PDB file of C-alpha atoms in Angstrom:
ATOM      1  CA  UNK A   1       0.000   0.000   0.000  1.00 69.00           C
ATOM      2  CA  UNK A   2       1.513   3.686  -0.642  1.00 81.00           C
ATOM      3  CA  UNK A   3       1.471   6.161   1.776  1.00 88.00           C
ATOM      4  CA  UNK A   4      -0.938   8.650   1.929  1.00 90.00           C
ATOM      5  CA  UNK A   5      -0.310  12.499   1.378  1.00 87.00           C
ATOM      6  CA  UNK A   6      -2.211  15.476   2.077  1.00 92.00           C
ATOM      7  CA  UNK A   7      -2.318  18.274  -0.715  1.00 90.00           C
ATOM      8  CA  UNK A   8      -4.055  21.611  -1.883  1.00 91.00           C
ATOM      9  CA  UNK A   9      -5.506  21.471  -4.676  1.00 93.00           C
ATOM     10  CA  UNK A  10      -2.688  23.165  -6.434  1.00 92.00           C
ATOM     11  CA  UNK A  11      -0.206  21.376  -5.445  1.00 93.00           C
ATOM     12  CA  UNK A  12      -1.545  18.135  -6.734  1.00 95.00           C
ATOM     13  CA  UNK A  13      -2.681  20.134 -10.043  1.00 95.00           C
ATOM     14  CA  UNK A  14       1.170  20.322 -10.623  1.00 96.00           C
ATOM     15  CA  UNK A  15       1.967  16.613  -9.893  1.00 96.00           C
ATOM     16  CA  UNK A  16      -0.569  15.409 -12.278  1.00 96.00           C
ATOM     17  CA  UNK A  17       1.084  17.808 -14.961  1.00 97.00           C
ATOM     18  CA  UNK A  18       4.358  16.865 -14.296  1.00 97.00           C
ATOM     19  CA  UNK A  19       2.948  13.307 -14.716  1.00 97.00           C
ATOM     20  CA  UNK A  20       1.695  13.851 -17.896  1.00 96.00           C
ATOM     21  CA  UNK A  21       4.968  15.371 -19.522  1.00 94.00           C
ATOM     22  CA  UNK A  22       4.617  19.285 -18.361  1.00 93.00           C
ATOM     23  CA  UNK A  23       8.480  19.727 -18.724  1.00 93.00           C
ATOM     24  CA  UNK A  24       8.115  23.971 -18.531  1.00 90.00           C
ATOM     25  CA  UNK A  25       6.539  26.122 -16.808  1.00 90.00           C
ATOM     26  CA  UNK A  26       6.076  30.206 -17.752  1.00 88.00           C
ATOM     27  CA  UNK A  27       3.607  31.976 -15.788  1.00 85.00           C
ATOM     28  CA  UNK A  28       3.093  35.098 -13.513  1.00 82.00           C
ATOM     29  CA  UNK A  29       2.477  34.140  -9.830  1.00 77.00           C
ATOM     30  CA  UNK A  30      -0.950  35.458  -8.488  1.00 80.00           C
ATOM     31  CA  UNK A  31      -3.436  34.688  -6.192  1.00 72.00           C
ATOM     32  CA  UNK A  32      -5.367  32.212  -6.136  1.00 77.00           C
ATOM     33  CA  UNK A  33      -2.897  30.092  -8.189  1.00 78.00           C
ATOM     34  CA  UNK A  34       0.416  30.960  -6.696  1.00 87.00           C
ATOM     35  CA  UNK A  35       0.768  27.663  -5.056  1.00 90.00           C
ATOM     36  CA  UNK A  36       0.881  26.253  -9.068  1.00 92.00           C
ATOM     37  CA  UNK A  37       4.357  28.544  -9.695  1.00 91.00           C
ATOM     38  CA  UNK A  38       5.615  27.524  -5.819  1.00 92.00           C
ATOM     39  CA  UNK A  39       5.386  24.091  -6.754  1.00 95.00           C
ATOM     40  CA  UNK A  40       6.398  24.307  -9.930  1.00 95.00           C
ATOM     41  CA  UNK A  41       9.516  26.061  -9.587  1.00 95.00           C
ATOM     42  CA  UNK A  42      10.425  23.467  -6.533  1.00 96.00           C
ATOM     43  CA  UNK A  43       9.300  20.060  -8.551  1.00 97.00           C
ATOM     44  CA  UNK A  44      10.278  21.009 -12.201  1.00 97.00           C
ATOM     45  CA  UNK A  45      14.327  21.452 -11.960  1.00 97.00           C
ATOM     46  CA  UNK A  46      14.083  17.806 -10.479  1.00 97.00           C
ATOM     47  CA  UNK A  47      12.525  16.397 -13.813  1.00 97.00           C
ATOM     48  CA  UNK A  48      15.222  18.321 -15.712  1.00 96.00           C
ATOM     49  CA  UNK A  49      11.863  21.162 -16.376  1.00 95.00           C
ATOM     50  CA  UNK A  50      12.534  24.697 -16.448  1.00 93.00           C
ATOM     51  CA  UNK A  51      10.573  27.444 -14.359  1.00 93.00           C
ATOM     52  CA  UNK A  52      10.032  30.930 -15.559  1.00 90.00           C
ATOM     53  CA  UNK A  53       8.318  33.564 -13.854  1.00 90.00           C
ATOM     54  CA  UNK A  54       7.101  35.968 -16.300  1.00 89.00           C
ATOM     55  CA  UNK A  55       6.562  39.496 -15.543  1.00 88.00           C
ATOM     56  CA  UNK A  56       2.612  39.304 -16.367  1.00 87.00           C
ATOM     57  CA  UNK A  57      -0.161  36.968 -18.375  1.00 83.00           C
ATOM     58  CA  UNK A  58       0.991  38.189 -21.329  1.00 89.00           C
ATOM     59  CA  UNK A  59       4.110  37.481 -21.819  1.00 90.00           C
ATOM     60  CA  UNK A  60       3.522  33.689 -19.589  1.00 83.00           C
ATOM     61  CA  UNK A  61       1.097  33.280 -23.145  1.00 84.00           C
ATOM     62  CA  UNK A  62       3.903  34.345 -25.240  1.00 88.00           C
ATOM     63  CA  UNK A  63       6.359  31.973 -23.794  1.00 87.00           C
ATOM     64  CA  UNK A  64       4.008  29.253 -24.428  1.00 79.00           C
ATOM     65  CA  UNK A  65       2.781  30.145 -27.729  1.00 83.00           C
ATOM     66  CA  UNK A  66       6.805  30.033 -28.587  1.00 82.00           C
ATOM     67  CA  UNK A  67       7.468  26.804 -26.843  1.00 76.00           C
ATOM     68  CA  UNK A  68       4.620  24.501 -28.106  1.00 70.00           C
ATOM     69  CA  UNK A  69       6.386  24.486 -32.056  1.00 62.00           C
ATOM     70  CA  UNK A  70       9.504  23.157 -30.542  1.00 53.00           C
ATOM     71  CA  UNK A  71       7.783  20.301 -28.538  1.00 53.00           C
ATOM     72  CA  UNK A  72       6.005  19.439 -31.625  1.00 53.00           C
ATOM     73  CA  UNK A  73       8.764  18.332 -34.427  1.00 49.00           C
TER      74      UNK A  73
END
């Protein structure tokens, strides 16, 4: 039997990613989903991810807009 943990919702939102492949992470850091960048910035570097925190939404979608190509091909 595994052991049980207790997480926020959050938290476990960025396990499940990191699960399913998320490998980077570029987003702004505001409430009620700064426990997502927290996390991510901690758990990514360990699966060889990268964390960036992005000065606002925009530029988080820009980042991702730019990164989704290169995971493609």
């Amino acid at each position: 039997m595994s052991k049980a943990i207790l997480l926020q919702g959050n938290e476990a939102c960025v396990m499940g990613a990191i699960k399913a492949g998320m490998r980077l992470f570029a987003g702004y850091p505001i409430t009620p989903s700064s426990e997502i960048a927290e996390q991510s910035s901690i758990l990514l570097p360990k699966v060889g991810g990268k964390f960036l925190q992005m000065e606002d939404e925009i530029a988080s979608i820009a980042v991702a807009a730019q990164a989704w190509p290169a995971k493609r091909q």
